Coordinates of N, CA and C in Angstrom, one line a residue:
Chain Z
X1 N 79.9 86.7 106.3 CA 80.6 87.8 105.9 C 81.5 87.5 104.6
X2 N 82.0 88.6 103.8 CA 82.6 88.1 103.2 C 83.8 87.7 102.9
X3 N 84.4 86.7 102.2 CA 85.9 86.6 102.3 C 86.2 86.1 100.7
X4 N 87.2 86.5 100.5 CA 88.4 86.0 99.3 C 89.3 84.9 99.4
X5 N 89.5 84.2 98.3 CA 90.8 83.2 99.0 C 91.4 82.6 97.7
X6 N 92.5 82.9 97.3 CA 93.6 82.9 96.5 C 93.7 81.4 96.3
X7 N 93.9 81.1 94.7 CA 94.7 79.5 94.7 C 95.4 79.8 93.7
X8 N 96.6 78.8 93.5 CA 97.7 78.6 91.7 C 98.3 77.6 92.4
X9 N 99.0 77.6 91.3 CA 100.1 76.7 91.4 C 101.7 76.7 92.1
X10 N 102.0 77.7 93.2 CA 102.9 78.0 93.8 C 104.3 77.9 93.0
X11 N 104.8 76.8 92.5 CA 106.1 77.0 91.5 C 105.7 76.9 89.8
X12 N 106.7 78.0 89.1 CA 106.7 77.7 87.6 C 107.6 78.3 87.2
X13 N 107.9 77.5 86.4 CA 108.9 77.9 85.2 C 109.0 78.7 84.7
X14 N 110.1 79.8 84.2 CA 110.2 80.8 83.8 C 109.7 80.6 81.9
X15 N 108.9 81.8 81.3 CA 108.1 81.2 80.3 C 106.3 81.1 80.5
X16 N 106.5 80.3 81.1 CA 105.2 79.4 81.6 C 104.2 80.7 81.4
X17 N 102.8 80.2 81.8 CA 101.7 80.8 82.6 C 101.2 80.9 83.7
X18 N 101.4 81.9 84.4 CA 100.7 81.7 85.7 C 99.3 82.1 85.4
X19 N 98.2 80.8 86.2 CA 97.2 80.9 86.3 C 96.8 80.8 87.7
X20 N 96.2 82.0 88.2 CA 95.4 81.9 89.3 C 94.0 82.0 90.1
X21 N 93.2 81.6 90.7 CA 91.9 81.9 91.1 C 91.4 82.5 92.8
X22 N 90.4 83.4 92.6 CA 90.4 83.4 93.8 C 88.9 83.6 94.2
X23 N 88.5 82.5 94.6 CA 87.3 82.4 95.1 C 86.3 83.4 95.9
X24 N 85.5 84.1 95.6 CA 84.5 85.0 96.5 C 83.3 83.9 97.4
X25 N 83.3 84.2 98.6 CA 82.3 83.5 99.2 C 81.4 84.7 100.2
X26 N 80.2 84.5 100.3 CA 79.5 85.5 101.7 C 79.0 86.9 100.4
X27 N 78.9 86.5 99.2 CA 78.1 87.4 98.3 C 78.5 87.2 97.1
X28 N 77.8 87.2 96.3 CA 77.8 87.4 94.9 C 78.5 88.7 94.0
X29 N 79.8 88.2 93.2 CA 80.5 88.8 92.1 C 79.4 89.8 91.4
X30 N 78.2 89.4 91.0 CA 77.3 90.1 89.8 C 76.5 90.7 91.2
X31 N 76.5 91.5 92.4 CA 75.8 92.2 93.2 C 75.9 93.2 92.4
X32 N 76.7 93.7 91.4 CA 76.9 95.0 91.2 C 77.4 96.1 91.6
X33 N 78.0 95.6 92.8 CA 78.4 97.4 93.8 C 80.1 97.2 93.9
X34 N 80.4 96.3 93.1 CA 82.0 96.5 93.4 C 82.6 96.4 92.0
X35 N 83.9 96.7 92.5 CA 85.1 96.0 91.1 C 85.8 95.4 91.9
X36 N 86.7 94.1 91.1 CA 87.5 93.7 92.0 C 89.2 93.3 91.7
X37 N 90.0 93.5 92.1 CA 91.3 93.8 92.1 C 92.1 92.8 92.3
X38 N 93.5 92.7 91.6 CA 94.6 91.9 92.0 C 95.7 92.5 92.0
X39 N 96.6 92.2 93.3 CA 97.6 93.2 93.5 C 98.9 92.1 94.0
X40 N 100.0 92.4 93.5 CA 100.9 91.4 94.4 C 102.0 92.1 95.0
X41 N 103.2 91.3 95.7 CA 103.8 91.7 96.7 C 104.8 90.9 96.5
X42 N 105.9 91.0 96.0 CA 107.2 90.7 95.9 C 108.3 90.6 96.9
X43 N 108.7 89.1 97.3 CA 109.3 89.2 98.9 C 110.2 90.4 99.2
X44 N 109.9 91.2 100.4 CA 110.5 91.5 100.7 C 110.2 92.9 100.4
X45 N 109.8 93.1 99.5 CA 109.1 94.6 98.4 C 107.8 94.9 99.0
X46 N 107.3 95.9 98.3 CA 105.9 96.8 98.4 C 105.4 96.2 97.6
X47 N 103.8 97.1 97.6 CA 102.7 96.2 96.1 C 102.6 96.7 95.7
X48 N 101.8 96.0 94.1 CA 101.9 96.7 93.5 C 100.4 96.1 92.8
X49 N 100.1 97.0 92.4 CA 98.4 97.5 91.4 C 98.7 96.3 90.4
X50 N 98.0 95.6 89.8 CA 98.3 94.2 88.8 C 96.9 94.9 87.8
X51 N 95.5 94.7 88.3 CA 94.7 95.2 87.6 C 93.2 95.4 88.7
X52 N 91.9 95.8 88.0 CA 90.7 95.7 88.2 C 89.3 95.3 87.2
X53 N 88.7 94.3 87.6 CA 88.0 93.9 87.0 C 86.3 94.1 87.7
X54 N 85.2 94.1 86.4 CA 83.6 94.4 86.9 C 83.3 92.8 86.6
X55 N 82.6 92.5 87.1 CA 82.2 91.2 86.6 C 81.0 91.5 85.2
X56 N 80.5 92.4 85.0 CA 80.4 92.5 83.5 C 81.2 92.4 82.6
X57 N 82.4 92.8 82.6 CA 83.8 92.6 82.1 C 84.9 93.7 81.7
X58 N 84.3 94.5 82.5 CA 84.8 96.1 81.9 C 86.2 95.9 83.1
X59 N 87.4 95.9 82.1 CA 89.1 96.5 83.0 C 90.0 96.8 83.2
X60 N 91.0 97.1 84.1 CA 92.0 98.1 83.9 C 93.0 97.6 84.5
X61 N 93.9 97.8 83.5 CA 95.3 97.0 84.1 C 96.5 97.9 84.4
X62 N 97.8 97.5 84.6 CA 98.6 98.3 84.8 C 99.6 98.0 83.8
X63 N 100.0 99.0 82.7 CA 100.5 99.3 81.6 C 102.2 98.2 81.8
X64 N 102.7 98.8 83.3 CA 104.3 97.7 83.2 C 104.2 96.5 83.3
X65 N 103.1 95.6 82.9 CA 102.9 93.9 83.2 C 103.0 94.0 81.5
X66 N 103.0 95.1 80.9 CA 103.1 95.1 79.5 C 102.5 94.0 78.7
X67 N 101.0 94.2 78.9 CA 99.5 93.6 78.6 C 99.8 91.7 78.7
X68 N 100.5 91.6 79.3 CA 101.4 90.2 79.6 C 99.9 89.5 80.6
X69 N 99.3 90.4 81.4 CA 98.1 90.1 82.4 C 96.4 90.2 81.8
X70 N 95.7 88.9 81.9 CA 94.4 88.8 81.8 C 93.9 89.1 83.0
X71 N 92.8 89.2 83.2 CA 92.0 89.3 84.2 C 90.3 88.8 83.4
X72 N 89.7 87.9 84.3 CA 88.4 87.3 83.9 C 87.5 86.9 84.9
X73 N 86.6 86.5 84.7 CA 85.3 86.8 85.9 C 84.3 85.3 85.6
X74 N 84.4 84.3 86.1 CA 83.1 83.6 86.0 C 82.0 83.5 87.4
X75 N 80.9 83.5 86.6 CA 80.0 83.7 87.6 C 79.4 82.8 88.1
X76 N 79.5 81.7 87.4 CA 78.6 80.4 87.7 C 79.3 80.1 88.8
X77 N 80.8 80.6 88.8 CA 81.2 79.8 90.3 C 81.5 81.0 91.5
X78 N 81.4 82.0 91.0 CA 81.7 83.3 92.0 C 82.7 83.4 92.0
X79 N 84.3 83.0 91.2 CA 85.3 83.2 91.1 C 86.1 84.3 90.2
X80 N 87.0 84.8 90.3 CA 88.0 85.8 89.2 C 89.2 84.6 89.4
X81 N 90.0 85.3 87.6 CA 90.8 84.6 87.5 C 91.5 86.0 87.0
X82 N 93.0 85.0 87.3 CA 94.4 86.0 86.5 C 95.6 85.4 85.8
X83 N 95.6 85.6 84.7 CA 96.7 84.4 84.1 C 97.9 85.6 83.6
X84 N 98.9 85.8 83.8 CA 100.0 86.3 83.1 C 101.0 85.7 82.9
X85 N 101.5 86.2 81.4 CA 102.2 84.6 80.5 C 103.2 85.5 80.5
X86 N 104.1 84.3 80.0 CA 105.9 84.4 80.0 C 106.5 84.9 81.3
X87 N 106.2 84.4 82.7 CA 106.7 84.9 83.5 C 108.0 84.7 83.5
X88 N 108.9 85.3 84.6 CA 109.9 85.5 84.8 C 110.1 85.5 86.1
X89 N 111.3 85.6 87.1 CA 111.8 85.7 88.2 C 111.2 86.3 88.6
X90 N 111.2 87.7 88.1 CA 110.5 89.2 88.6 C 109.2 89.1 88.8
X91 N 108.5 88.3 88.4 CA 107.1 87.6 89.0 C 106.7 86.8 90.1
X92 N 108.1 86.4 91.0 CA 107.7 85.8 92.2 C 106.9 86.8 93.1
X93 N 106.0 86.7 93.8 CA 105.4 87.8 94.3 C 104.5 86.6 95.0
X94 N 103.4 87.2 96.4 CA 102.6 86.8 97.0 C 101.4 87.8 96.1
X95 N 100.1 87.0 95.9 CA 99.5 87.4 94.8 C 97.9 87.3 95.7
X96 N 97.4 88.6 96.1 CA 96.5 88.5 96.4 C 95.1 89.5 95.4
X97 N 93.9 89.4 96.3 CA 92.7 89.5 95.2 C 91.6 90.4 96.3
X98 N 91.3 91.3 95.9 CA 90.5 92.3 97.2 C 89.4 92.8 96.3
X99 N 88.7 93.5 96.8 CA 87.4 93.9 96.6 C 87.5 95.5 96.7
X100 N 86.7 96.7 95.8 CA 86.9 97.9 95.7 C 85.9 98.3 95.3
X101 N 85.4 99.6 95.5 CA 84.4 100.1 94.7 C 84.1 100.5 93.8
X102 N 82.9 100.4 93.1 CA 82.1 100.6 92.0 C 83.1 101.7 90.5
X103 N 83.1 103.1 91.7 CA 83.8 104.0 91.5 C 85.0 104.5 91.3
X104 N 86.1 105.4 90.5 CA 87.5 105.3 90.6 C 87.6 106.1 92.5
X105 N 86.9 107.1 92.8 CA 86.4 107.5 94.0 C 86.3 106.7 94.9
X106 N 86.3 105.4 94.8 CA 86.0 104.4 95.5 C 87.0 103.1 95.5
X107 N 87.6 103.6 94.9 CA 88.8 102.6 94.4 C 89.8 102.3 95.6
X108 N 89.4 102.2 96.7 CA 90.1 101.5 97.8 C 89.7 99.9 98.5
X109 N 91.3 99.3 98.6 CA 91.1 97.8 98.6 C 90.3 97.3 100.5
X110 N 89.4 97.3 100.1 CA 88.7 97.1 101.8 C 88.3 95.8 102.3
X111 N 88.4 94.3 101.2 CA 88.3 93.3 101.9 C 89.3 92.6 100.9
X112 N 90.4 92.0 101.6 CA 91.6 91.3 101.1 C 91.5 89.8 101.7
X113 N 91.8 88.8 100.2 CA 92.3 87.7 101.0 C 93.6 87.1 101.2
X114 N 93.7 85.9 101.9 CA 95.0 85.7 102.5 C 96.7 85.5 101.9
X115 N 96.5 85.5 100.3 CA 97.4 85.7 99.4 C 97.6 84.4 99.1
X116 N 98.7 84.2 98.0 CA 99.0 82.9 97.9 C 100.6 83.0 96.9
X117 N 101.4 82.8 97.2 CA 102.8 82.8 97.0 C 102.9 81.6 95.4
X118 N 103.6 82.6 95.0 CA 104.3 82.1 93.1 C 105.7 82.5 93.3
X119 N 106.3 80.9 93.2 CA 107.2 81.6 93.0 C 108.0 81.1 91.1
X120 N 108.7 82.2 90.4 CA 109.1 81.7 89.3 C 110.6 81.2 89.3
X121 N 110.9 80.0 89.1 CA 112.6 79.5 89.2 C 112.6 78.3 88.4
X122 N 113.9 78.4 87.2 CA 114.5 77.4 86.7 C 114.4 76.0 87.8
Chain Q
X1 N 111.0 101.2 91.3 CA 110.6 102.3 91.9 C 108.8 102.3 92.0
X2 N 108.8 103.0 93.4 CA 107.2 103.0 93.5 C 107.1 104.5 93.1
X3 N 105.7 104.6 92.8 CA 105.0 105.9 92.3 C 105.1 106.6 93.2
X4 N 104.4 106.6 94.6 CA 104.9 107.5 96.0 C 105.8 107.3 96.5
X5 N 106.0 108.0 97.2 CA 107.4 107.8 98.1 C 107.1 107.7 99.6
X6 N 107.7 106.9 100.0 CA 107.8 107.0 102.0 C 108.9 106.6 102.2
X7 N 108.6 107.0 103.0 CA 110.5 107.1 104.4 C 110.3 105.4 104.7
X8 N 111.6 104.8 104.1 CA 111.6 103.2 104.4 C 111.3 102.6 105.7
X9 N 111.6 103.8 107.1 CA 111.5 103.2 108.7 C 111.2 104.7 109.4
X10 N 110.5 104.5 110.5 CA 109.9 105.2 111.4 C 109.7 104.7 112.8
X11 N 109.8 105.2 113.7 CA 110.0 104.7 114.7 C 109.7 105.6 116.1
X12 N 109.3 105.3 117.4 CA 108.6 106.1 118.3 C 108.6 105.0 119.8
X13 N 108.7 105.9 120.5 CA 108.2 104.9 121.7 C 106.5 105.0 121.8
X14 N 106.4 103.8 123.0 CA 105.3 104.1 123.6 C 104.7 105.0 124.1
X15 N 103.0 106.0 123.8 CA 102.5 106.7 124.1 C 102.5 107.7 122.8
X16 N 104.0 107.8 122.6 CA 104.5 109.0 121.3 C 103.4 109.0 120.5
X17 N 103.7 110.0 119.4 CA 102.6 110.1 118.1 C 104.1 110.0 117.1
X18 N 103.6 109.7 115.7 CA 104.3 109.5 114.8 C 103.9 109.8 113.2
X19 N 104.5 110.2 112.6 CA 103.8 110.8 111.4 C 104.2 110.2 109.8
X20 N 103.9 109.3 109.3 CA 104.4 109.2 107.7 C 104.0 109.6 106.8
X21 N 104.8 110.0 106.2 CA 104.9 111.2 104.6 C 104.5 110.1 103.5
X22 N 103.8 110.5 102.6 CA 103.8 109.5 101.2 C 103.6 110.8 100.5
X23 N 104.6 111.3 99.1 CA 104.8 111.8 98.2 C 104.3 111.5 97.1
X24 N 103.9 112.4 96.0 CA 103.2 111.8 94.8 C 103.2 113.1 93.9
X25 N 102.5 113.3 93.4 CA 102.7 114.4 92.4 C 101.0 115.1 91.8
X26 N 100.9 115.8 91.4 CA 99.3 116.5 90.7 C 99.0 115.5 90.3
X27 N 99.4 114.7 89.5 CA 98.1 113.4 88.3 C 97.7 112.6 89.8
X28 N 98.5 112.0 91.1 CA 97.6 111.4 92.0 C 97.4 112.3 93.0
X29 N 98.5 112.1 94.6 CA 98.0 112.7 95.6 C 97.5 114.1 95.5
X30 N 97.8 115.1 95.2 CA 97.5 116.2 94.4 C 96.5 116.6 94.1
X31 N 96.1 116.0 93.0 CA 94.7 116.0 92.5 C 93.6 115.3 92.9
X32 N 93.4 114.5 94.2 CA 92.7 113.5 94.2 C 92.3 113.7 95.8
X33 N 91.1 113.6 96.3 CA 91.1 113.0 97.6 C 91.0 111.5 98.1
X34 N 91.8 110.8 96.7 CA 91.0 109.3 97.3 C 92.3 108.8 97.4
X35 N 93.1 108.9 98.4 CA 94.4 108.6 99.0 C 94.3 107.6 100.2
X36 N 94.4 106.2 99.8 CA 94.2 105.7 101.4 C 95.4 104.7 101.9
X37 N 95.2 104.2 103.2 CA 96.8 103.8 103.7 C 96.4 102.5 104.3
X38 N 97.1 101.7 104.1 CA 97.0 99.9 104.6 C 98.2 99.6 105.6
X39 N 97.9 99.0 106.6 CA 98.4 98.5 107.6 C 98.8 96.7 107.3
X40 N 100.1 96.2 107.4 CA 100.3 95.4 107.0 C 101.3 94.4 107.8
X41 N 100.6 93.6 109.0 CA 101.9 92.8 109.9 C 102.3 91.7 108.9
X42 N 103.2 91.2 109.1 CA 104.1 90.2 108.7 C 103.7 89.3 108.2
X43 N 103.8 88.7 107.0 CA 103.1 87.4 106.5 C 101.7 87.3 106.4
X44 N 100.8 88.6 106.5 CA 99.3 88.7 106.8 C 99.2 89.7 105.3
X45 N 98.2 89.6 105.2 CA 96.9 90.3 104.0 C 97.2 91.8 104.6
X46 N 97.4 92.9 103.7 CA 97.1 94.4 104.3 C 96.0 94.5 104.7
X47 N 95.8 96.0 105.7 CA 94.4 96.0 106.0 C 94.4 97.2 106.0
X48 N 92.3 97.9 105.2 CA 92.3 99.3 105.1 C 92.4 100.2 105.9
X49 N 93.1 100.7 106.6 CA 93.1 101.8 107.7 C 92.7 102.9 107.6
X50 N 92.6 103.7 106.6 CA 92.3 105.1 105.8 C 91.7 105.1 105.0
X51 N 91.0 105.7 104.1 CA 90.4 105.6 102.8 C 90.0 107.4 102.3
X52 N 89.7 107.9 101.4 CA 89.3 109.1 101.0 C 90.3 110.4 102.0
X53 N 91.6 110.1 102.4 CA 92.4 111.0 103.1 C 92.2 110.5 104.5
X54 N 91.3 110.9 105.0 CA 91.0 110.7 106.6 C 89.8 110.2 106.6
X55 N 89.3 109.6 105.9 CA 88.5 108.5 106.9 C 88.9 107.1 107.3
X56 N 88.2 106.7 108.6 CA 88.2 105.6 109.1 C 87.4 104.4 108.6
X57 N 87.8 103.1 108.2 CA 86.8 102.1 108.4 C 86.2 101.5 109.6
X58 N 85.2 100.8 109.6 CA 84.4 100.9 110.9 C 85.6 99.7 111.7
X59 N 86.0 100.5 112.7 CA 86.8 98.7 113.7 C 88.3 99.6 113.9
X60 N 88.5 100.7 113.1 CA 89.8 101.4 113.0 C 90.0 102.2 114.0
X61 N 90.8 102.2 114.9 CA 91.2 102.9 115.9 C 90.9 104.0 115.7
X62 N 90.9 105.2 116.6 CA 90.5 106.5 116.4 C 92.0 106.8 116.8
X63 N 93.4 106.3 117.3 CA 94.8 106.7 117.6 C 95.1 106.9 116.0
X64 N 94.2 106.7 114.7 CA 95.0 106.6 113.5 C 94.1 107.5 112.8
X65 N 95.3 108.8 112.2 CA 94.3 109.7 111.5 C 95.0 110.1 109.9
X66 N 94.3 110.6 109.1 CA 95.2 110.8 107.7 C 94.8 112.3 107.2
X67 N 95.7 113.1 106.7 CA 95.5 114.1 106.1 C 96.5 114.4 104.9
X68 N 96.1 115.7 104.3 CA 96.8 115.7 102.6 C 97.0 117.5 102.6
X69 N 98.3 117.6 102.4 CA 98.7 118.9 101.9 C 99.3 119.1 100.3
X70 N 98.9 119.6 99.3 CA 99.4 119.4 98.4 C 99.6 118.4 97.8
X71 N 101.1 117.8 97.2 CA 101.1 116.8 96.6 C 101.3 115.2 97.9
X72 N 101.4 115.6 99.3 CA 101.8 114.8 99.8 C 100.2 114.7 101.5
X73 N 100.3 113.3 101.1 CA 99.5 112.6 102.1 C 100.5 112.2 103.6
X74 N 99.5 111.9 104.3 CA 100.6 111.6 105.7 C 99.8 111.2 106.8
X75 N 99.7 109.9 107.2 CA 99.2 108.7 108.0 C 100.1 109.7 109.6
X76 N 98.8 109.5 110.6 CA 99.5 110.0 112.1 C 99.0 108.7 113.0
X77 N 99.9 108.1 113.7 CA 99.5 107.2 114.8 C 99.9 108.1 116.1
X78 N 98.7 107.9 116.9 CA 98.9 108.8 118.2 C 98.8 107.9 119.4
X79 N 99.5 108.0 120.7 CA 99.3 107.4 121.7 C 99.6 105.4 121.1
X80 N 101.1 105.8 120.8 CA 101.7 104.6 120.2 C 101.9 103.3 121.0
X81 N 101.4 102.3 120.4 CA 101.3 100.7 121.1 C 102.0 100.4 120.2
X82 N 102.7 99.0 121.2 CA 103.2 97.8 120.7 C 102.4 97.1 119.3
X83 N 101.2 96.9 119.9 CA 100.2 96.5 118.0 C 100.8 97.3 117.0
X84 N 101.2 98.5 116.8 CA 101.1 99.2 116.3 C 102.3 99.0 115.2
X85 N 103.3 98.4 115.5 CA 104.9 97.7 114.9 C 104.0 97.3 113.6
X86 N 104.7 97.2 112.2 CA 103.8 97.0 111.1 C 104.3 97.7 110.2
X87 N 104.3 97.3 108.7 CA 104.2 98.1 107.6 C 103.6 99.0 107.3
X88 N 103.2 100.0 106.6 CA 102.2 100.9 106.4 C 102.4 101.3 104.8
X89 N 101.5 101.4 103.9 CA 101.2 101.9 102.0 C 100.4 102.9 102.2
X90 N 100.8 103.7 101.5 CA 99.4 104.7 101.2 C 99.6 104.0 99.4
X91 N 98.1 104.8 99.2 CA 97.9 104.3 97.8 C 97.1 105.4 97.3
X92 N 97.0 106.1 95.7 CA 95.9 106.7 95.2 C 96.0 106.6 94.1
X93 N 94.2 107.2 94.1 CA 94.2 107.0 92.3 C 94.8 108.2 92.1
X94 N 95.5 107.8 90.5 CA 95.8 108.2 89.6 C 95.3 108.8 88.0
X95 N 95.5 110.0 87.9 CA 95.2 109.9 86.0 C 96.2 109.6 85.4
X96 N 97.4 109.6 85.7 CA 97.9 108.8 84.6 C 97.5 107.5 84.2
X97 N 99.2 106.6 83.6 CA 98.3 105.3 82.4 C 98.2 104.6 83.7
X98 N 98.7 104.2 85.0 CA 98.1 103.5 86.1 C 97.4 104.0 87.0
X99 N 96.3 103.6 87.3 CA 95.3 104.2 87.9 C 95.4 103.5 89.0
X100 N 96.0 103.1 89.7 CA 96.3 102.8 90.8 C 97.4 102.6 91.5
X101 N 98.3 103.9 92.0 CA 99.6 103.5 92.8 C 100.0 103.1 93.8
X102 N 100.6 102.4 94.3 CA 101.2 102.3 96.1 C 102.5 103.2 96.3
X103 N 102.9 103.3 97.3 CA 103.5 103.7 97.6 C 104.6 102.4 98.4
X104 N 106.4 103.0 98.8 CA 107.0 101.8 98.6 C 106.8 100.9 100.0
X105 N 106.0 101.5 101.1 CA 105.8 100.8 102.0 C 106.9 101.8 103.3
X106 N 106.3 102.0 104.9 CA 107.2 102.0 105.7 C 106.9 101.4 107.0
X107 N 108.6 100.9 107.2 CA 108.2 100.1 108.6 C 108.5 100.6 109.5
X108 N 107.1 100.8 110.5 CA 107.3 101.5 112.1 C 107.7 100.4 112.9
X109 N 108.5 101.1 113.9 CA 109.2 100.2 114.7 C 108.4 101.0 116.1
X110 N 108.0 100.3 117.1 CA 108.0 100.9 118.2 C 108.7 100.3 119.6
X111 N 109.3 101.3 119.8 CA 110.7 101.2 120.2 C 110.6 100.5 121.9

């Protein structure tokens, strides 16, 4: 079946880049039937929409990361990646990566993985 | 601030039914039937409970139902369990510039 599973670097410096990956296993990125999503969660807070990506490369981000967030797709390994630079404090968040459909109609997150915590501090 | 709104805590005994409100406006809940709501215990991954207003994913209790009046969606848990304690997001698309909102989260307590 399928699953997701988040990696980075847990601490960074404010400035810095966060870069993260999150591995798809139990199907293939290029099946065609999905888009796939990264959304994080700020301790304590609600989530929040980060962006969506096709693995052709077509995607959509959320305007208040104020284009600060990539989103990228390689296929040779079945992975998505998410790098957003100059982080800041306000970027500590648990940072997870889910799967959604094809469709904006379809744009509900229905297989999530287990997240992976960033946190940003001097 | 989140895009929808919910009541921060909710709370019911055992057996009770219980109802959460998520607010939004015409560009999402409004205009859209694709409003869905995630279930979220502690330290764990959310999970889809809802999708397109009231549907169920396959494995989803049939005690959890969703419906939409106007601008506002609203998750019902019926015949309330202990399991049931948890966060709860609704989420929808949007036409505005974010096309995907959450809502700020609420936590049922079962009493």
């Amino acid at each position: 079946h399928l699953q997701l599973q988040e990696s980075g670097p847990g601490l960074l410096r404010p400035s810095e880049t966060l870069s993260l990956t999150c591995t798809v296993s139990g199907d293939s990125i290029t099946s065609g039937d999905f888009y796939w999503g990264w959304i994080r969660q700020p301790p304590g807070k609600g989530l929040e929409w980060i962006g969506n990506i096709y693995y052709g490369g077509s995607t959509y981000d959320n305007p208040s990361l104020k284009s600060r967030a990539t989103l990228s797709v390689d296929t040779s390994k079945n992975q998505l990646s998410l790098k957003v630079k100059s982080v800041t404090a306000a970027d500590s968040a648990v940072y997870y990566c889910a799967r959604l459909g094809l469709e904006p109609t379809d744009w509900h997150f229905d297989i999530w993985g287990r997240g992976t915590l960033v946190t940003v501090s001097s | 601030q989140s895009a929808l709104t919910q009541p921060a805590s909710v709370s019911g005994s055992p057996g009770q039914s219980i109802t959460i409100s998520c607010t939004g406006t015409s560009s999402d809940i409004g205009g859209y039937i694709y409003v869905s709501w995630y279930q979220q215990y502690p330290g764990k991954a959310p999970k889809l409970i809802i999708f397109d207003v009231s549907s169920r994913p396959s494995g989803v209790s049939r005690r959890i139902s969703g419906s939409k009046s106007g601008n506002t969606a609203s998750l019902t848990i019926s015949g309330l369990q202990a399991e049931d304690e948890a966060d709860y997001y609704c989420s929808s698309y949007s036409s505005g510039t974010t096309l995907v909102v959450f809502g700020g989260g609420t936590k049922l307590t079962v009493l």
